[in-house]
Short mmCIF file of C-alpha atoms and ligand atoms in Angstrom, two decimals:
data_model
loop_
_atom_site.label_atom_id
_atom_site.label_comp_id
_atom_site.label_asym_id
_atom_site.label_seq_id
_atom_site.Cartn_x
_atom_site.Cartn_y
_atom_site.Cartn_z
CA MET T 1 -117.48 27.55 206.34
CA ASN T 2 -116.79 27.60 210.07
CA ARG T 3 -116.42 31.32 210.93
CA LEU T 4 -115.42 30.84 214.56
CA THR T 5 -112.70 28.08 214.36
CA ASN T 6 -110.41 28.30 217.32
CA LYS T 7 -112.23 31.15 218.95
CA ARG T 8 -112.93 31.18 222.58
CA ILE T 9 -116.29 32.56 223.69
CA LEU T 10 -117.33 33.13 227.17
CA LEU T 11 -121.11 33.22 227.25
CA GLY T 12 -122.69 35.15 230.15
CA VAL T 13 -126.25 34.17 230.77
CA THR T 14 -128.41 36.50 232.99
CA GLY T 15 -131.90 36.04 234.49
CA GLY T 16 -134.32 36.95 231.79
CA ILE T 17 -137.14 34.95 230.20
CA ALA T 18 -134.99 34.55 227.01
CA ALA T 19 -132.24 32.70 228.97
CA TYR T 20 -133.56 29.33 227.38
CA LYS T 21 -132.28 30.72 224.01
CA SER T 22 -128.66 30.64 225.41
CA ALA T 23 -128.84 26.77 224.93
CA ASP T 24 -129.44 27.17 221.17
CA LEU T 25 -126.87 30.00 221.04
CA THR T 26 -124.27 27.65 222.60
CA ARG T 27 -124.81 25.04 219.97
CA ARG T 28 -124.82 27.46 217.05
CA LEU T 29 -121.53 29.03 218.21
CA GLN T 30 -120.01 25.60 218.48
CA ASP T 31 -121.32 24.71 215.03
CA GLU T 32 -119.15 27.59 213.75
CA GLY T 33 -116.09 26.07 215.49
CA ALA T 34 -116.01 28.11 218.70
CA GLU T 35 -115.17 26.74 222.09
CA VAL T 36 -117.86 27.97 224.47
CA ARG T 37 -117.68 28.30 228.25
CA VAL T 38 -120.64 29.56 230.28
CA VAL T 39 -120.95 31.91 233.25
CA MET T 40 -124.53 32.16 234.76
CA THR T 41 -125.91 34.61 237.25
CA HIS T 42 -127.89 33.52 240.27
CA SER T 43 -131.12 34.59 238.66
CA ALA T 44 -130.26 32.94 235.30
CA ARG T 45 -130.34 29.61 237.16
CA GLU T 46 -134.10 30.06 237.86
CA PHE T 47 -134.74 30.12 234.10
CA ILE T 48 -132.32 27.42 232.73
CA THR T 49 -130.34 24.87 234.58
CA PRO T 50 -126.56 24.88 234.77
CA LEU T 51 -126.70 21.18 233.95
CA THR T 52 -128.24 21.90 230.51
CA MET T 53 -125.53 24.53 229.82
CA GLN T 54 -122.87 22.19 231.00
CA ALA T 55 -124.12 19.33 228.88
CA LEU T 56 -124.24 21.63 225.82
CA SER T 57 -120.96 23.48 226.31
CA GLY T 58 -119.10 20.34 227.40
CA HIS T 59 -117.58 22.23 230.40
CA PRO T 60 -118.61 22.88 233.98
CA VAL T 61 -120.65 26.10 234.17
CA HIS T 62 -119.04 28.92 236.28
CA LEU T 63 -121.38 30.08 238.88
CA ASP T 64 -119.87 31.68 241.90
CA LEU T 65 -117.40 34.38 242.56
CA LEU T 66 -116.58 33.48 246.14
CA ASP T 67 -116.01 29.80 245.78
CA THR T 68 -112.47 28.76 246.74
CA GLU T 69 -112.52 25.57 244.68
CA THR T 70 -113.70 27.08 241.36
CA GLU T 71 -111.57 30.18 241.97
CA SER T 72 -108.46 28.04 242.26
CA VAL T 73 -109.26 26.13 238.95
CA MET T 74 -110.30 29.00 236.75
CA GLY T 75 -111.19 32.19 238.66
CA HIS T 76 -112.70 35.37 237.40
CA ILE T 77 -109.28 36.73 236.12
CA GLU T 78 -108.43 33.52 234.19
CA LEU T 79 -111.93 33.41 232.66
CA ALA T 80 -111.57 36.99 231.50
CA ARG T 81 -108.05 36.22 230.06
CA TRP T 82 -109.20 32.88 228.49
CA ALA T 83 -111.85 34.52 226.31
CA ASP T 84 -111.43 36.08 222.86
CA VAL T 85 -114.92 37.47 223.19
CA ILE T 86 -117.34 37.77 226.16
CA LEU T 87 -120.88 37.57 224.98
CA ILE T 88 -123.74 38.34 227.39
CA ALA T 89 -126.92 36.97 226.00
CA PRO T 90 -129.49 37.58 227.20
CA ALA T 91 -128.46 40.57 229.20
CA THR T 92 -131.07 41.84 231.76
CA ALA T 93 -131.57 45.54 232.50
CA ASP T 94 -130.27 44.89 236.03
CA PHE T 95 -127.13 43.31 234.65
CA ILE T 96 -126.59 46.11 232.27
CA ALA T 97 -126.85 48.59 235.14
CA ARG T 98 -124.36 46.65 237.18
CA TYR T 99 -121.97 46.33 234.30
CA ALA T 100 -122.22 50.03 233.35
CA SER T 101 -121.54 51.23 236.92
CA GLY T 102 -118.54 49.02 237.29
CA HIS T 103 -119.93 46.59 239.95
CA GLY T 104 -117.99 43.40 240.63
CA ASP T 105 -120.26 41.74 243.16
CA ASP T 106 -120.95 38.57 241.29
CA LEU T 107 -118.94 36.41 238.98
CA LEU T 108 -120.14 37.67 235.63
CA ALA T 109 -119.86 41.32 236.70
CA ALA T 110 -116.38 40.71 238.04
CA VAL T 111 -115.31 38.97 234.81
CA CYS T 112 -116.60 41.89 232.71
CA LEU T 113 -114.71 44.32 234.94
CA ALA T 114 -111.50 42.31 234.65
CA ALA T 115 -111.92 41.70 230.83
CA GLU T 116 -109.68 43.38 228.18
CA CYS T 117 -111.12 41.40 225.27
CA THR T 118 -113.98 42.20 222.88
CA MET T 119 -117.33 42.57 224.66
CA VAL T 120 -120.72 41.94 223.33
CA VAL T 121 -124.03 42.52 225.04
CA ALA T 122 -127.40 41.41 223.76
CA PRO T 123 -130.12 42.97 225.85
CA ALA T 124 -133.50 41.30 226.23
CA MET T 125 -136.33 42.68 228.33
CA ASN T 126 -139.87 44.00 228.39
CA GLN T 127 -140.29 47.01 226.00
CA ALA T 128 -140.97 49.51 228.78
CA MET T 129 -137.76 48.32 230.60
CA TRP T 130 -135.80 48.71 227.43
CA ALA T 131 -137.23 52.20 226.65
CA LYS T 132 -136.59 53.46 230.28
CA GLU T 133 -134.25 56.39 230.39
CA SER T 134 -132.01 54.62 232.94
CA THR T 135 -131.61 51.53 230.70
CA GLN T 136 -130.83 53.71 227.62
CA THR T 137 -128.27 55.76 229.61
CA ASN T 138 -126.58 52.57 230.84
CA VAL T 139 -126.55 51.10 227.33
CA ASP T 140 -125.06 54.42 225.96
CA LEU T 141 -122.44 54.23 228.58
CA LEU T 142 -121.53 50.71 227.59
CA ARG T 143 -121.28 51.75 223.92
CA LYS T 144 -118.91 54.56 224.99
CA MET T 145 -116.86 51.93 226.80
CA GLY T 146 -116.45 50.08 223.43
CA VAL T 147 -118.94 47.34 224.22
CA ASN T 148 -120.76 46.04 221.05
CA ILE T 149 -124.50 46.25 221.80
CA LEU T 150 -126.75 43.88 219.80
CA ASP T 151 -129.91 45.88 219.78
CA PRO T 152 -133.06 43.94 220.67
CA HIS T 153 -135.68 43.23 218.04
CA GLU T 154 -139.21 44.49 217.91
CA GLY T 155 -142.10 42.14 218.23
CA LEU T 156 -144.51 40.29 220.52
CA GLN T 157 -142.99 39.74 223.86
CA ALA T 158 -143.36 36.94 226.43
CA CYS T 159 -145.29 39.35 228.67
CA GLY T 160 -147.84 39.79 225.81
CA GLU T 161 -146.75 43.38 225.01
CA THR T 162 -145.35 44.35 221.58
CA GLY T 163 -142.27 46.59 221.11
CA ALA T 164 -138.50 46.59 221.12
CA GLY T 165 -136.98 44.29 223.70
CA ARG T 166 -136.81 40.72 222.30
CA LEU T 167 -133.40 39.17 222.15
CA MET T 168 -131.85 39.44 218.74
CA ASP T 169 -132.47 36.20 216.80
CA VAL T 170 -129.81 33.56 217.63
CA PRO T 171 -128.41 33.21 214.01
CA ASP T 172 -128.02 36.99 213.84
CA ILE T 173 -126.14 37.06 217.11
CA VAL T 174 -123.79 34.40 215.79
CA THR T 175 -123.24 36.35 212.54
CA ARG T 176 -122.61 39.57 214.48
CA VAL T 177 -120.02 37.74 216.71
CA ALA T 178 -118.28 36.17 213.72
CA ASN T 179 -118.09 39.50 212.02
CA LEU T 180 -115.90 40.79 214.84
CA PHE T 181 -113.14 38.54 213.71
CA GLU T 182 -111.23 38.85 210.42
CA LEU T 183 -111.57 35.65 208.35
CA GLY T 184 -108.12 34.09 208.02
CA LEU T 185 -106.74 32.56 204.85
CA LEU T 186 -107.48 29.14 206.09
CA ALA T 187 -110.65 29.81 208.01
CA GLY T 188 -112.55 26.68 208.96
CA LYS T 189 -109.96 24.36 207.28
CA HIS T 190 -108.37 21.38 209.11
CA VAL T 191 -104.65 21.12 208.79
CA VAL T 192 -102.65 18.17 209.88
CA ILE T 193 -98.93 18.76 210.37
CA THR T 194 -96.09 16.40 211.36
CA ALA T 195 -92.98 17.84 213.05
CA GLY T 196 -89.75 16.82 214.70
CA PRO T 197 -87.60 13.65 214.32
CA THR T 198 -88.70 10.07 214.90
CA ARG T 199 -86.78 7.68 217.19
CA GLU T 200 -86.18 4.14 216.08
CA ALA T 201 -85.42 1.89 219.07
CA ILE T 202 -82.34 -0.31 219.03
CA ASP T 203 -82.99 -1.51 222.61
CA PRO T 204 -84.75 0.02 225.64
CA VAL T 205 -81.99 2.76 226.05
CA ARG T 206 -80.75 3.39 222.45
CA TYR T 207 -82.19 4.65 219.26
CA ILE T 208 -81.58 5.90 215.83
CA SER T 209 -82.63 9.53 215.20
CA ASN T 210 -81.68 12.75 213.45
CA HIS T 211 -81.07 16.49 214.19
CA SER T 212 -84.57 17.81 213.40
CA SER T 213 -85.62 20.20 216.22
CA GLY T 214 -89.27 20.46 215.15
CA LYS T 215 -89.05 24.23 214.99
CA GLN T 216 -90.25 24.58 211.38
CA GLY T 217 -93.31 22.30 211.92
CA TYR T 218 -94.32 24.00 215.17
CA ALA T 219 -93.93 27.48 213.54
CA LEU T 220 -96.18 26.14 210.68
CA ALA T 221 -98.73 24.98 213.20
CA GLN T 222 -98.79 28.47 214.77
CA ALA T 223 -98.95 30.10 211.34
CA ALA T 224 -101.96 27.83 210.33
CA LEU T 225 -103.72 28.64 213.59
CA GLU T 226 -103.25 32.39 212.93
CA ALA T 227 -104.80 31.79 209.47
CA GLY T 228 -107.98 30.53 211.13
CA ALA T 229 -107.43 26.70 210.72
CA ARG T 230 -108.07 23.89 213.13
CA VAL T 231 -104.68 22.28 213.60
CA THR T 232 -103.58 18.77 214.56
CA LEU T 233 -99.87 18.58 215.20
CA VAL T 234 -98.32 15.03 215.23
CA SER T 235 -95.03 15.51 216.74
CA GLY T 236 -91.93 13.34 217.36
CA PRO T 237 -89.80 14.04 220.47
CA THR T 238 -88.85 17.78 220.68
CA ASN T 239 -88.10 20.35 223.44
CA LEU T 240 -90.77 22.65 222.15
CA THR T 241 -94.06 23.68 223.60
CA ALA T 242 -96.91 23.26 221.17
CA PRO T 243 -98.89 26.29 220.38
CA ASP T 244 -101.97 26.94 222.47
CA ARG T 245 -105.09 25.54 220.71
CA VAL T 246 -103.42 22.92 218.53
CA THR T 247 -104.45 19.26 219.03
CA LEU T 248 -101.10 17.73 219.89
CA VAL T 249 -100.44 13.98 219.37
CA THR T 250 -97.00 12.91 220.50
CA VAL T 251 -95.29 9.88 219.03
CA GLU T 252 -91.77 8.33 218.92
CA SER T 253 -91.29 6.06 215.98
CA ALA T 254 -92.18 6.40 212.34
CA ARG T 255 -94.79 3.64 212.65
CA GLN T 256 -96.48 5.42 215.50
CA MET T 257 -96.40 8.65 213.43
CA LEU T 258 -98.02 6.85 210.45
CA GLU T 259 -100.72 5.53 212.73
CA ALA T 260 -101.49 8.99 214.31
CA VAL T 261 -101.43 10.60 210.91
CA MET T 262 -103.86 8.05 209.47
CA GLN T 263 -106.25 8.76 212.35
CA SER T 264 -106.46 12.54 211.39
CA ALA T 265 -105.32 13.14 207.86
CA PRO T 266 -108.11 11.36 205.82
CA GLY T 267 -110.85 14.02 205.41
CA ALA T 268 -108.54 16.88 206.48
CA ASP T 269 -108.09 19.72 204.10
CA ILE T 270 -104.40 20.04 204.16
CA PHE T 271 -101.56 17.78 205.26
CA ILE T 272 -98.01 19.12 205.74
CA GLY T 273 -95.35 16.54 206.32
CA VAL T 274 -92.44 18.43 207.98
CA ALA T 275 -91.20 15.70 210.28
CA ALA T 276 -87.85 14.26 209.53
CA VAL T 277 -89.08 10.65 209.51
CA ALA T 278 -86.30 8.03 209.75
CA ASP T 279 -86.25 6.17 206.41
CA TYR T 280 -84.98 3.00 208.24
CA ARG T 281 -85.38 1.32 211.61
CA PRO T 282 -83.61 -1.72 213.23
CA GLU T 283 -85.12 -4.86 211.98
CA THR T 284 -85.56 -6.02 215.64
CA THR T 285 -85.56 -4.08 218.90
CA ALA T 286 -83.69 -5.92 221.67
CA GLU T 287 -85.84 -6.39 224.78
CA GLN T 288 -82.94 -5.92 227.10
CA LYS T 289 -80.07 -3.46 226.88
CA ILE T 290 -77.49 -4.92 224.42
CA LYS T 291 -74.19 -5.73 226.15
CA LYS T 292 -70.84 -4.63 224.92
CA GLN T 293 -69.53 -7.38 222.61
CA SER T 294 -66.30 -8.30 220.89
CA ALA T 295 -63.91 -5.57 219.59
CA GLU T 296 -64.73 -6.64 216.07
CA GLY T 297 -67.82 -4.41 216.12
CA MET T 298 -71.44 -5.24 215.65
CA THR T 299 -73.97 -4.93 212.95
CA ILE T 300 -77.58 -3.72 213.08
CA LYS T 301 -79.78 -4.70 210.19
CA LEU T 302 -82.12 -1.92 209.08
CA VAL T 303 -85.42 -2.24 207.33
CA GLN T 304 -87.37 0.37 205.61
CA ASN T 305 -89.95 2.55 207.41
CA PRO T 306 -93.31 3.28 205.86
CA ASP T 307 -93.47 6.44 203.82
CA ILE T 308 -96.04 8.62 205.61
CA LEU T 309 -96.18 11.47 203.08
CA LYS T 310 -96.77 8.99 200.16
CA SER T 311 -99.41 7.01 202.16
CA VAL T 312 -101.32 10.33 202.77
CA ALA T 313 -100.96 11.58 199.13
CA GLU T 314 -102.14 8.12 197.84
CA LEU T 315 -105.29 8.15 199.90
CA ARG T 316 -108.26 7.23 197.58
CA GLU T 317 -110.82 8.81 199.85
CA GLY T 318 -110.46 12.03 201.83
CA ARG T 319 -107.06 12.84 200.32
CA PRO T 320 -105.96 16.20 201.80
CA PHE T 321 -103.95 18.81 199.74
CA SER T 322 -100.49 17.23 200.39
CA VAL T 323 -97.37 19.24 201.09
CA GLY T 324 -93.94 17.75 201.64
CA PHE T 325 -90.49 19.10 202.64
CA ALA T 326 -87.36 18.14 200.88
CA ALA T 327 -84.24 18.74 202.90
CA GLU T 328 -81.39 18.35 200.38
CA THR T 329 -77.62 19.08 200.37
CA GLU T 330 -77.29 19.44 196.61
CA ASN T 331 -79.36 19.78 193.36
CA LEU T 332 -82.16 21.22 195.42
CA VAL T 333 -84.78 22.07 192.90
CA ASP T 334 -84.14 18.81 190.78
CA TYR T 335 -84.34 16.47 193.71
CA ALA T 336 -87.31 18.20 195.24
CA SER T 337 -89.26 18.21 191.93
CA ARG T 338 -88.63 14.50 191.55
CA LYS T 339 -89.90 13.93 195.07
CA LEU T 340 -93.10 15.97 194.28
CA GLU T 341 -93.74 13.54 191.32
CA ALA T 342 -92.70 10.28 193.01
CA LYS T 343 -94.89 10.93 196.03
CA ASN T 344 -97.82 12.49 194.12
CA LEU T 345 -97.68 15.74 196.18
CA ASP T 346 -99.39 19.06 195.39
CA MET T 347 -96.51 21.17 196.74
CA ILE T 348 -93.04 20.63 198.01
CA ILE T 349 -90.97 23.02 200.03
CA ALA T 350 -87.25 22.52 199.25
CA ASN T 351 -84.56 23.62 201.64
CA ASN T 352 -80.82 23.37 201.52
CA VAL T 353 -79.60 21.74 204.83
CA ALA T 354 -75.92 21.87 203.67
CA ASP T 355 -75.82 25.44 204.90
CA SER T 356 -75.88 25.23 208.78
CA SER T 357 -77.27 28.77 209.22
CA ILE T 358 -80.62 27.48 207.82
CA GLY T 359 -82.58 24.29 208.05
CA PHE T 360 -82.58 21.61 210.71
CA ASN T 361 -81.61 23.10 214.12
CA SER T 362 -81.41 26.78 213.28
CA ASP T 363 -83.99 29.53 213.79
CA ASP T 364 -83.94 30.65 210.21
CA ASN T 365 -84.87 28.96 206.94
CA GLU T 366 -84.57 29.70 203.21
CA THR T 367 -86.82 27.66 201.02
CA ILE T 368 -88.27 27.35 197.46
CA VAL T 369 -91.96 26.49 197.10
CA ILE T 370 -92.35 24.14 194.12
CA THR T 371 -95.74 23.02 192.58
CA ARG T 372 -96.49 21.35 189.27
CA THR T 373 -97.03 24.78 187.71
CA GLY T 374 -94.13 26.83 189.08
CA GLN T 375 -91.78 27.70 191.80
CA SER T 376 -91.12 30.70 194.01
CA PRO T 377 -88.18 31.23 196.34
CA LEU T 378 -88.82 32.36 199.94
CA PRO T 379 -85.77 34.46 200.99
CA LYS T 380 -83.96 33.71 204.20
CA SER T 381 -85.86 34.78 207.21
CA SER T 382 -87.06 33.37 210.64
CA LYS T 383 -89.05 30.10 210.57
CA GLU T 384 -92.03 32.08 211.77
CA VAL T 385 -91.92 34.35 208.75
CA VAL T 386 -91.19 31.53 206.36
CA SER T 387 -94.13 29.69 207.77
CA ARG T 388 -96.56 32.47 207.24
CA LYS T 389 -95.45 32.69 203.62
CA ILE T 390 -95.80 28.88 203.11
CA ILE T 391 -99.29 28.98 204.56
CA ALA T 392 -100.17 31.91 202.28
CA ALA T 393 -98.75 29.93 199.30
CA ILE T 394 -100.84 26.88 200.28
CA ALA T 395 -104.01 29.07 200.60
CA GLU T 396 -103.41 30.71 197.21
CA LYS T 397 -102.87 27.26 195.52
CA LEU T 398 -105.90 25.67 197.20
CA ALA T 399 -108.03 28.65 196.09
CA ALA T 400 -106.66 28.47 192.48
CA ASP T 401 -107.27 24.65 192.34
CA SER T 402 -110.86 24.97 193.63
CA GLU T 403 -111.56 27.79 191.11
CA GLN T 404 -110.38 25.38 188.40
CA VAL T 405 -112.64 22.64 189.63
CA ALA T 406 -115.55 24.99 189.70
C1 FMN J 501 -140.53 35.69 235.26
C2 FMN J 501 -139.50 36.80 235.08
C3 FMN J 501 -138.99 37.17 233.94
C4 FMN J 501 -138.05 38.15 233.82
N1 FMN J 501 -137.57 38.50 232.64
C5 FMN J 501 -136.70 39.49 232.46
C6 FMN J 501 -136.21 39.87 231.25
O1 FMN J 501 -136.50 39.29 230.21
N2 FMN J 501 -135.29 41.00 231.21
C7 FMN J 501 -134.87 41.60 232.32
O2 FMN J 501 -134.09 42.50 232.16
N3 FMN J 501 -135.26 41.19 233.50
C8 FMN J 501 -136.27 40.19 233.63
N4 FMN J 501 -136.64 39.80 234.89
C9 FMN J 501 -136.09 40.52 236.03
C10 FMN J 501 -134.73 39.85 236.44
O3 FMN J 501 -134.86 38.53 236.69
C11 FMN J 501 -134.11 40.53 237.72
O4 FMN J 501 -133.84 41.88 237.40
C12 FMN J 501 -132.89 39.79 238.24
O5 FMN J 501 -132.44 40.45 239.40
C13 FMN J 501 -131.79 39.88 237.17
O6 FMN J 501 -130.62 39.29 237.63
P1 FMN J 501 -129.34 39.13 236.90
O7 FMN J 501 -129.15 40.31 236.12
O8 FMN J 501 -128.20 38.97 237.89
O9 FMN J 501 -129.37 37.85 236.15
C14 FMN J 501 -137.61 38.82 235.02
C15 FMN J 501 -138.08 38.41 236.27
C16 FMN J 501 -138.99 37.41 236.29
C17 FMN J 501 -139.58 37.00 237.70
#
């Protein structure tokens, strides 16, 4: 399971002989789902090249404090704010001294000074340097400041001496960092969500659409992120800002939405179809704006759109746990249950759109979660609260299903 999905780790590399291990550390953190960005001190560059760290992290390495160009792109304050965790590995005795005494004279020290996130320091040095009273006093001070210290291991050192001072083993560092985060209900899962309306073009300026605001789908994306999932949000046109850290794919028509969904849903763990996909589209789209014609009116022939939810639920390979929404104005449970069967879904969320205080364009929702084995009502509350409950219900059903399989 990926223990660091969606987590942002700023890796500080300082000038010790163990700096080469930061390359492996970057990879291992990424394997756990983390996004890693790297800051290197001047000395660190003598031990491992920024190019190596750039290639591994997939981002330019941050090197200088007083560089107008990099400061304008992502300066020390932005870097400190970006990170969920700042991990300095390896940390030299000199860096520990600078950090403990509040220096801000290079980029990494300034980032640490500005940081309000969780801090982790993994010292690595010669055993005598580690045992020195000054180093131990500085480390104690960092501990008092709330910094997590990953004590170095004992063993044979690069200098030929034996004792405590070796960088903690890379897999242990990764585990210690992962343990700082609570594992969410959907930790490591990939969730694909559709949201908003679709637009079916009549001509270059007109379209058929509906009143879906996208609020419910976007709130579900946020709730899934909070639960530790990696989220792909396929969205029709909305006025909303996608939550930070989702992979957003914007589309207009039902056919574009199907294409985008089929790129990401096969192999995903969960698919939630919240979008209000137009059932029909004009058979043809006029290339030029249609001119006003006779007073007798005009007819637009509509043809059926593909059924995105059904297409996902019918996947033979890589079928995700499939969840649909049923917006009904009457016979809520009955219609929704039929939809669950007809589309071969695992769960359906029924909501009554006849009441304008809930559903489509409102901030609240009141729903019923229906599966083949039961149903539970979610009382009226904000779309954010409803979303967290839906995500919890999905996680619970997934866990129950996988227990049955085992
Ligand atoms: C070959 C060599 C290896 C070094 N290894 C370490 C080390 O493992 N740990 C340490 O604390 N300092 C080590 N140093 C000393 C640091 O490089 C030195 O204190 C430097 O100023 C640290 O800079 P920084 O903390 O800004 O990266 C080493 C120096 C040399 C020349």
